[in-house]
Coordinates of C-alpha atoms in Angstrom, one line a residue:
M25 CA -33.8 -41.0 -8.1
E26 CA -30.2 -41.3 -7.0
V27 CA -27.9 -38.3 -7.1
A28 CA -25.5 -40.1 -9.5
A29 CA -28.3 -40.6 -12.0
L30 CA -29.4 -36.9 -12.1
P31 CA -29.0 -35.1 -15.4
G32 CA -25.8 -32.9 -15.7
D33 CA -27.5 -29.6 -15.0
A34 CA -29.5 -30.9 -12.0
L35 CA -26.4 -32.6 -10.6
A36 CA -24.4 -29.4 -11.0
G37 CA -27.2 -27.6 -9.1
V38 CA -26.8 -30.0 -6.2
L39 CA -23.0 -29.9 -6.1
R40 CA -22.9 -26.2 -6.4
R41 CA -24.4 -25.9 -2.9
L42 CA -21.6 -27.8 -1.3
P43 CA -18.8 -26.1 0.7
L44 CA -15.3 -26.2 -0.7
R45 CA -14.0 -29.3 1.2
S46 CA -17.1 -31.3 0.4
L47 CA -17.1 -30.3 -3.2
A48 CA -13.4 -31.3 -3.6
A49 CA -14.3 -34.7 -2.0
A50 CA -17.2 -35.1 -4.3
R51 CA -14.9 -34.6 -7.3
C52 CA -13.0 -37.7 -6.3
I53 CA -16.1 -40.0 -6.1
C54 CA -16.5 -40.9 -9.8
K55 CA -15.5 -39.7 -13.2
A56 CA -19.1 -38.5 -14.0
W57 CA -19.1 -36.2 -11.0
R58 CA -15.5 -35.0 -11.8
D59 CA -16.5 -34.2 -15.4
V60 CA -19.6 -32.2 -14.2
I61 CA -17.5 -30.2 -11.6
D62 CA -14.7 -29.5 -14.1
A63 CA -16.9 -28.7 -17.1
R64 CA -18.9 -26.1 -15.1
A65 CA -15.8 -24.8 -13.1
L66 CA -17.7 -25.3 -9.8
L67 CA -14.5 -25.2 -7.8
L68 CA -13.4 -21.9 -9.4
P69 CA -15.4 -19.5 -7.2
H70 CA -14.0 -21.2 -4.1
L71 CA -10.4 -21.1 -5.3
L72 CA -10.3 -17.5 -6.4
P73 CA -9.6 -14.7 -3.9
H74 CA -12.7 -13.6 -2.2
S75 CA -11.8 -12.7 1.4
V76 CA -9.1 -10.7 3.3
R77 CA -7.2 -12.9 5.7
G78 CA -4.8 -10.3 7.0
I79 CA -2.0 -7.9 6.2
F80 CA 1.7 -8.5 5.6
L81 CA 3.8 -5.8 7.2
N82 CA 7.4 -4.6 6.8
Y83 CA 8.9 -2.7 9.8
I84 CA 11.4 0.1 9.9
D85 CA 15.0 -1.2 10.4
H86 CA 13.6 -4.8 11.0
T87 CA 15.1 -7.7 9.0
R88 CA 11.8 -9.6 8.5
H89 CA 8.2 -9.1 7.7
H90 CA 5.3 -10.2 10.0
F91 CA 1.7 -11.3 9.3
F92 CA -1.2 -9.5 11.0
G93 CA -4.4 -11.5 10.5
R94 CA -7.2 -13.6 11.7
R95 CA -6.8 -15.7 14.8
R96 CA -6.8 -19.4 14.2
S97 CA -9.9 -21.3 15.1
S98 CA -9.6 -24.5 17.0
S99 CA -13.4 -25.3 16.8
S100 CA -14.0 -25.3 13.1
P101 CA -11.7 -25.7 10.1
P102 CA -11.3 -22.6 7.8
P103 CA -12.5 -22.7 4.2
F104 CA -8.8 -22.2 3.2
P105 CA -5.7 -23.9 4.5
E106 CA -4.1 -22.3 7.5
I107 CA -1.9 -19.4 6.5
D108 CA 1.7 -19.5 7.7
G109 CA 2.4 -15.8 7.5
S110 CA 6.0 -16.3 8.6
L111 CA 6.6 -18.5 5.5
G112 CA 8.1 -21.2 7.7
F113 CA 7.5 -23.7 5.0
M114 CA 10.3 -22.2 3.0
P115 CA 14.0 -23.0 3.5
N116 CA 15.5 -20.7 6.1
D117 CA 18.3 -20.4 8.6
D118 CA 20.5 -23.4 7.5
G119 CA 18.7 -23.3 4.1
R120 CA 18.9 -20.6 1.5
I121 CA 16.1 -18.0 1.6
L122 CA 14.6 -16.4 4.7
Q123 CA 17.5 -14.8 6.4
W124 CA 16.0 -11.5 5.4
S125 CA 12.5 -11.1 4.1
S126 CA 10.8 -7.8 3.1
V127 CA 7.6 -8.1 1.1
F128 CA 7.8 -6.1 -2.1
D129 CA 4.3 -6.7 -3.5
H130 CA 1.1 -8.8 -3.3
C131 CA -1.3 -9.7 -6.1
N132 CA -4.3 -12.0 -5.7
G133 CA -2.7 -14.4 -3.3
L134 CA 0.9 -14.4 -4.4
L135 CA 3.7 -12.6 -2.5
L136 CA 6.8 -11.1 -4.1
F137 CA 9.7 -10.6 -1.7
E138 CA 13.5 -10.5 -1.4
H139 CA 15.3 -13.7 -0.5
E140 CA 18.8 -12.4 -0.3
W141 CA 19.8 -8.9 0.9
E142 CA 19.5 -6.5 -2.0
S143 CA 20.0 -9.1 -4.6
G144 CA 17.2 -11.7 -5.3
L145 CA 13.4 -12.1 -5.7
C146 CA 11.1 -14.9 -4.7
V147 CA 7.4 -15.5 -5.4
C148 CA 5.4 -17.7 -3.0
N149 CA 1.8 -18.7 -2.3
P150 CA 1.2 -18.9 1.5
A151 CA -2.1 -20.8 0.9
T152 CA -0.6 -23.6 -1.1
R153 CA 2.9 -23.4 0.4
Q154 CA 4.5 -23.2 -3.0
W155 CA 7.4 -21.0 -3.9
E156 CA 9.7 -20.1 -6.8
V157 CA 13.1 -18.3 -6.8
L158 CA 13.4 -16.0 -9.7
P159 CA 16.6 -16.0 -11.7
R160 CA 18.5 -12.8 -11.6
P161 CA 18.0 -10.4 -14.5
E162 CA 21.1 -9.9 -16.6
E163 CA 21.1 -6.2 -16.7
A164 CA 18.6 -4.7 -14.3
S165 CA 19.3 -4.2 -10.7
V166 CA 16.7 -5.7 -8.4
Y167 CA 17.7 -3.3 -5.6
S168 CA 17.6 0.0 -7.6
S169 CA 14.4 -1.0 -9.5
L170 CA 10.9 -1.3 -8.1
A171 CA 9.4 -4.8 -8.5
Y172 CA 5.7 -5.5 -9.0
L173 CA 3.5 -8.6 -9.5
A174 CA 0.8 -9.2 -12.1
F175 CA -1.4 -12.2 -11.5
D176 CA -5.0 -13.0 -12.4
P177 CA -5.9 -16.5 -11.4
A178 CA -9.2 -16.3 -13.2
V179 CA -7.3 -15.9 -16.5
S180 CA -4.2 -18.0 -16.0
P181 CA -2.2 -19.8 -13.3
H182 CA 0.9 -17.9 -14.5
Y183 CA 2.3 -14.6 -13.3
E184 CA 4.6 -11.8 -14.3
V185 CA 7.1 -9.6 -12.4
F186 CA 7.9 -6.1 -13.7
L187 CA 11.0 -4.1 -12.8
I188 CA 10.4 -0.4 -13.0
P189 CA 13.8 1.4 -13.4
P190 CA 14.6 4.7 -11.7
E191 CA 15.1 7.9 -13.7
P192 CA 18.7 8.5 -14.9
K193 CA 21.1 10.1 -12.4
T194 CA 23.6 12.9 -13.0
P195 CA 26.9 11.4 -13.9
V196 CA 29.9 12.8 -11.9
P197 CA 33.0 13.6 -14.0
S198 CA 36.1 11.8 -13.1
N199 CA 37.9 15.1 -12.5
H200 CA 35.0 16.7 -10.5
W201 CA 37.3 17.6 -7.6
M202 CA 39.4 19.8 -9.9
L203 CA 36.4 21.7 -11.3
T204 CA 35.9 25.3 -10.0
E205 CA 32.4 25.5 -11.4
H206 CA 29.5 23.1 -11.3
P207 CA 29.4 21.0 -14.5
A208 CA 26.6 21.8 -16.9
E209 CA 23.4 19.7 -16.6
P210 CA 23.5 16.9 -19.2
P211 CA 20.8 17.2 -21.9
Y212 CA 18.9 14.2 -20.7
H213 CA 17.7 16.1 -17.6
L214 CA 15.3 17.8 -19.9
M215 CA 14.3 14.5 -21.4
E216 CA 10.6 13.5 -21.1
W217 CA 9.9 11.0 -18.3
P218 CA 8.8 8.3 -18.6
P219 CA 10.3 7.9 -22.1
S220 CA 8.7 6.4 -25.1
P221 CA 9.4 3.6 -25.7
F222 CA 10.0 2.6 -22.1
R223 CA 11.9 -0.7 -21.8
L224 CA 11.0 -2.8 -18.8
D225 CA 12.5 -6.1 -17.6
V226 CA 9.6 -8.6 -17.3
F227 CA 9.8 -12.1 -15.8
S228 CA 7.2 -14.6 -17.0
S229 CA 6.5 -17.8 -15.0
R230 CA 5.3 -19.4 -18.3
T231 CA 8.8 -19.2 -19.8
G232 CA 10.8 -18.9 -16.6
Q233 CA 12.9 -16.1 -18.1
W234 CA 13.4 -12.4 -18.0
E235 CA 12.7 -10.4 -21.2
G236 CA 13.1 -6.7 -22.1
I237 CA 9.7 -5.4 -23.3
D238 CA 9.2 -1.9 -24.9
F239 CA 6.0 -0.1 -23.8
V240 CA 4.9 2.8 -26.1
R241 CA 3.4 5.8 -24.4
E242 CA -0.2 7.0 -25.2
G243 CA -0.7 10.7 -24.4
Q244 CA 1.7 13.0 -22.7
A245 CA 4.6 12.4 -20.4
A246 CA 4.5 13.2 -16.7
G247 CA 7.3 15.8 -17.0
T248 CA 11.1 15.8 -17.4
V249 CA 13.7 13.8 -15.6
Q250 CA 14.6 17.0 -13.7
D251 CA 10.9 17.3 -12.5
K252 CA 10.9 13.7 -11.2
R253 CA 14.1 14.2 -9.3
L254 CA 12.6 17.0 -7.3
D255 CA 10.1 14.6 -5.9
P256 CA 11.3 12.7 -2.8
L257 CA 12.8 9.3 -3.6
D258 CA 10.8 7.7 -0.9
L259 CA 8.0 8.8 1.4
T260 CA 9.4 7.8 4.7
M261 CA 9.9 11.5 5.7
F262 CA 6.2 11.8 5.7
G263 CA 5.7 8.5 7.5
G264 CA 5.0 6.6 4.3
P265 CA 6.5 3.5 2.7
R266 CA 10.0 3.2 1.2
W267 CA 8.6 2.5 -2.2
R268 CA 5.2 3.1 -3.8
Y269 CA 2.4 0.6 -4.4
A270 CA 0.9 -0.9 -7.5
V271 CA -2.4 -2.4 -8.5
F272 CA -3.1 -5.1 -11.1
H273 CA -6.7 -4.7 -12.4
Q274 CA -8.4 -6.0 -15.5
G275 CA -5.2 -6.8 -17.4
A276 CA -3.4 -3.6 -16.6
L277 CA -0.7 -2.8 -14.0
Y278 CA -1.1 0.6 -12.3
V279 CA 2.2 1.8 -10.7
H280 CA 2.6 4.8 -8.5
C281 CA 5.9 6.1 -9.8
R282 CA 8.2 8.8 -8.4
G283 CA 6.2 11.9 -8.8
P284 CA 2.4 12.6 -8.5
F285 CA 1.3 10.2 -11.2
V286 CA 0.3 6.6 -11.9
M287 CA 1.7 4.7 -14.9
R288 CA -0.9 2.4 -16.4
L289 CA 0.7 -0.5 -18.3
S290 CA -1.5 -2.4 -20.7
L291 CA 0.2 -5.8 -20.9
S292 CA -1.7 -7.0 -23.9
Q293 CA -1.1 -3.9 -26.1
G294 CA 2.4 -3.0 -25.0
K295 CA 1.4 0.5 -24.2
Y296 CA 1.3 2.8 -21.2
Q297 CA -0.5 6.0 -20.1
V298 CA 0.4 8.6 -17.5
I299 CA -2.4 9.4 -15.1
K300 CA -1.8 12.3 -12.8
F301 CA -3.1 12.3 -9.2
P302 CA -6.2 14.4 -8.4
A303 CA -4.6 16.1 -5.4
N304 CA -1.3 17.6 -4.2
I305 CA 0.5 14.7 -2.5
E306 CA 3.7 16.6 -1.5
H307 CA 2.9 16.5 2.2
G308 CA 0.2 13.8 2.4
K309 CA 0.3 10.2 3.3
V310 CA -0.9 8.4 0.1
Y311 CA -2.0 4.9 -0.8
L312 CA -2.8 3.4 -4.2
G313 CA -5.0 0.4 -3.9
K314 CA -8.0 -1.6 -5.1
S315 CA -11.5 -1.4 -3.7
T316 CA -14.9 -2.6 -4.6
H317 CA -14.9 0.1 -7.3
G318 CA -11.6 -0.9 -8.8
V319 CA -8.4 1.2 -8.7
C320 CA -8.6 3.8 -5.9
F321 CA -6.4 6.5 -4.4
G322 CA -6.4 7.6 -0.8
I323 CA -4.6 10.4 1.0
I324 CA -4.5 11.7 4.6
H325 CA -3.5 15.3 5.0
E326 CA -4.2 17.6 7.9
S327 CA -6.4 14.9 9.5
Q328 CA -8.6 14.7 6.4
L329 CA -9.1 11.3 4.7
R330 CA -10.0 11.6 1.0
V331 CA -10.6 8.7 -1.4
W332 CA -11.0 8.8 -5.2
I333 CA -11.8 6.1 -7.6
L334 CA -10.5 5.8 -11.1
I335 CA -13.2 5.8 -13.8
E336 CA -12.1 4.5 -17.3
S337 CA -14.3 5.2 -20.3
C338 CA -13.2 5.0 -24.0
G339 CA -9.6 5.1 -23.0
Q340 CA -10.0 8.3 -20.9
M341 CA -9.0 8.2 -17.2
E342 CA -10.7 10.4 -14.6
W343 CA -10.4 10.5 -10.8
V344 CA -13.8 10.8 -9.1
S345 CA -14.0 11.9 -5.5
K346 CA -15.8 9.2 -3.5
Y347 CA -15.3 9.8 0.2
Q348 CA -14.0 12.5 2.6
H349 CA -13.9 12.1 6.3
N350 CA -12.6 14.2 9.1
L351 CA -10.3 12.0 11.3
R352 CA -10.3 14.6 14.1
K353 CA -13.8 13.3 15.0
L354 CA -12.4 9.9 15.8
P355 CA -11.4 8.9 19.3
S356 CA -7.8 8.1 20.2
L357 CA -7.1 4.5 19.2
P358 CA -5.4 3.7 22.5
N359 CA -8.6 4.7 24.2
V360 CA -10.7 2.6 21.7
S361 CA -8.5 -0.5 22.3
G362 CA -9.1 -0.3 26.0
K363 CA -12.8 -0.9 25.4
F364 CA -12.1 -4.4 24.1
M365 CA -10.5 -7.6 25.5
G366 CA -8.6 -8.0 22.2
G367 CA -9.3 -7.6 18.5
P368 CA -10.2 -10.3 16.0
W369 CA -6.7 -10.2 14.5
V370 CA -3.3 -11.0 16.0
I371 CA 0.3 -10.4 15.0
E372 CA 2.3 -13.5 14.2
E373 CA 5.4 -14.2 16.3
D374 CA 8.1 -16.9 16.0
N375 CA 6.7 -18.7 19.0
N376 CA 3.0 -17.7 18.5
I377 CA 1.7 -18.2 15.0
G378 CA -1.7 -16.8 15.5
E379 CA -2.7 -19.4 18.0
S380 CA -5.4 -18.6 20.6
E381 CA -7.9 -20.5 22.7
E382 CA -10.7 -18.3 21.6
S383 CA -11.2 -17.5 17.9
R384 CA -12.6 -14.1 17.0
E385 CA -13.4 -14.2 13.3
W386 CA -13.7 -10.7 11.9
D387 CA -17.1 -10.1 10.4
S388 CA -17.2 -6.7 8.7
D389 CA -21.0 -6.9 8.6
N390 CA -21.3 -7.3 12.3
D391 CA -23.3 -4.6 13.9
D392 CA -21.5 -4.9 17.2
L393 CA -18.9 -2.3 16.3
F394 CA -17.6 0.8 18.1
T395 CA -19.6 3.4 16.2
V396 CA -18.7 7.0 15.5
E397 CA -21.2 8.9 13.5
V398 CA -18.9 11.4 11.7
E399 CA -21.6 13.3 9.9
D400 CA -23.7 13.8 13.0
N401 CA -20.8 14.7 15.2
E402 CA -20.0 18.4 14.6
N403 CA -17.4 18.7 17.4
E404 CA -13.9 17.7 16.8
I405 CA -12.1 15.8 19.5
E406 CA -9.4 18.1 20.9
D407 CA -6.6 16.5 22.8
E408 CA -3.1 18.0 23.1
E409 CA -1.5 14.7 23.6
Y410 CA -3.3 13.1 20.7
H411 CA -2.2 13.7 17.2
H412 CA -4.8 12.9 14.6
D413 CA -2.2 13.4 11.8
N414 CA -0.6 10.1 12.9
F415 CA -3.1 8.0 11.0
Y416 CA -1.8 6.1 8.0
I417 CA -3.5 3.9 5.4
L418 CA -2.7 0.2 5.6
G419 CA -4.9 -0.7 2.6
F420 CA -8.4 -0.8 1.1
H421 CA -10.6 -3.8 1.5
P422 CA -11.1 -5.1 -2.1
Y423 CA -14.6 -6.5 -1.5
K424 CA -16.1 -4.1 1.0
E425 CA -16.3 -0.3 1.6
V426 CA -13.6 -0.5 4.3
V427 CA -10.2 1.1 4.7
F428 CA -7.7 -0.1 7.3
L429 CA -6.0 2.6 9.3
V430 CA -3.2 2.5 11.8
Q431 CA -2.0 4.9 14.5
Q432 CA 0.9 4.0 16.7
F433 CA 0.5 0.3 15.8
E434 CA -3.2 0.3 16.7
V435 CA -5.2 -0.9 13.7
L436 CA -8.9 -0.2 13.0
A437 CA -11.2 -1.0 10.1
Y438 CA -13.0 2.1 9.1
H439 CA -16.3 1.7 7.2
L440 CA -16.4 4.5 4.6
D441 CA -20.1 4.3 3.9
S442 CA -21.3 4.3 7.6
S443 CA -18.3 5.8 9.5
K444 CA -18.3 2.8 11.8
I445 CA -15.0 1.6 13.1
Q446 CA -13.8 -1.7 14.5
Y447 CA -10.7 -2.1 16.5
M448 CA -8.6 -5.0 15.0
E449 CA -5.6 -5.2 17.5
N450 CA -2.1 -3.9 18.0
C451 CA 0.2 -4.9 15.1
R452 CA 3.6 -4.3 16.9
P453 CA 5.6 -7.6 17.2
K454 CA 7.1 -8.3 20.6
C455 CA 10.5 -8.8 18.9
Y456 CA 10.4 -5.3 17.5
T457 CA 12.0 -3.1 20.1
L458 CA 13.0 -0.1 18.0
N459 CA 11.5 3.3 18.9
H460 CA 9.4 3.8 15.8
S461 CA 5.7 4.5 15.8
N462 CA 4.5 2.6 12.7
A463 CA 5.3 0.0 10.1
Y464 CA 6.8 0.7 6.7
E465 CA 4.9 -1.1 3.9
S466 CA 1.6 -3.0 4.2
F467 CA 0.0 -5.5 1.8
L468 CA -3.6 -6.8 2.3
Y469 CA -3.6 -10.6 1.8
T470 CA -6.3 -12.4 -0.2
P471 CA -5.6 -16.1 -0.3
C472 CA -5.9 -18.1 -3.5
V473 CA -5.2 -21.7 -4.2
I474 CA -4.8 -21.4 -8.0
G475 CA -1.4 -20.9 -9.5
R476 CA 1.7 -23.0 -10.3
L477 CA 5.0 -22.5 -8.6
L478 CA 8.0 -24.8 -8.8
H479 CA 8.4 -25.9 -5.1
G480 CA 6.2 -26.6 -2.2
D481 CA 4.0 -29.0 -0.2
N482 CA 1.1 -29.0 -2.7
T483 CA 3.0 -28.7 -6.0
D484 CA 1.7 -32.1 -7.3
Q485 CA -1.8 -31.5 -6.0
N486 CA -2.3 -28.1 -7.6
P487 CA -5.7 -28.3 -9.4
S488 CA -4.9 -25.5 -11.9
E489 CA -4.1 -26.1 -15.5
D490 CA -2.9 -24.0 -18.4

């Protein structure tokens, strides 16, 4: 019996076994095959994010981001289109966008970044090479607010951008230079923060407009405005990012706000909750991310790496300790890097966009890893010239028990369940000549070819629908 004459379920069983490129080609053969593929959403598992292709990095006092990811293969085509991490497909130098480019957020394959110094936002998809410049909000300041993406391609091709405003500042009287005493604190310094309702400016790609949306608090506030102002505005003094991270998970946006708490925004209900962190983060290097268990929180303090996962049950939120590792038992990364001819990843440069004669695809299940058995190694590595506290979290692997760590630009993948490590490569660009030891912000990139943006090479070929 010919394949074309197979019943629908049998044909779907055959087509489901095809790789992405072959399945997409099969969809174009005839209407019957297209109907079977579309009705059973056979392409969807291939199009949704399911792998980590690299990390987008911002650098201290550097005017542009860089992409640190898999080396390109010349022998076999990748399952996804080649990723241009420099976003060279967008208008730049004589055009209008990439004179400065700092990544603000990443969510399921979409990037949010600034396209003009301190003034504008842009969303792009490096896999489909599409982009969209957002209109400027009428009242909110993009620079003073924190901007975050919410995008779930399994639910809709549309996305939303949230601006989280800062807490109020103390107004200075016009005659402050004549005052002999410090002016009294205004009453709102004792106001609960975040307030309820909490008005946020939200951009919807469905409408193409900004809208002020009120979110009502469930439960107690994190504290007062005065309490929040005692927390450092940014974390750079501890080697951390300039702004805090966010996670979009199961229809809710989790934002690490100023202070030791996460704000959980329920987009469908118009409500939010305050979730306090499980540990003192005053002097630690923290990261809010997403792992195989959902929302997770990591901190490195005094060479101890601790990881919690957020358990949600009947509206109650609880942090549960998952891992604790002593990083003093790890070898120096510069010593580890010397054991290899080069890691599987490479930093993109203007004249070297991940090209290499030999492709080293990273396989996190590969047993050929440099292994450190932390539980069995009772002796800490003591080296006066080696500072274990210089480890920072770059991100959690969303599909495996892996955390990416960096020390003096040397990056490793640390397997939390086995304590194995794999050296990835040095992530310092050659064009970065400043005397700093690490990057600023980091965003793990998971490619996705679902979504609809206004401009780009594949705008007319985008397979997604409303």
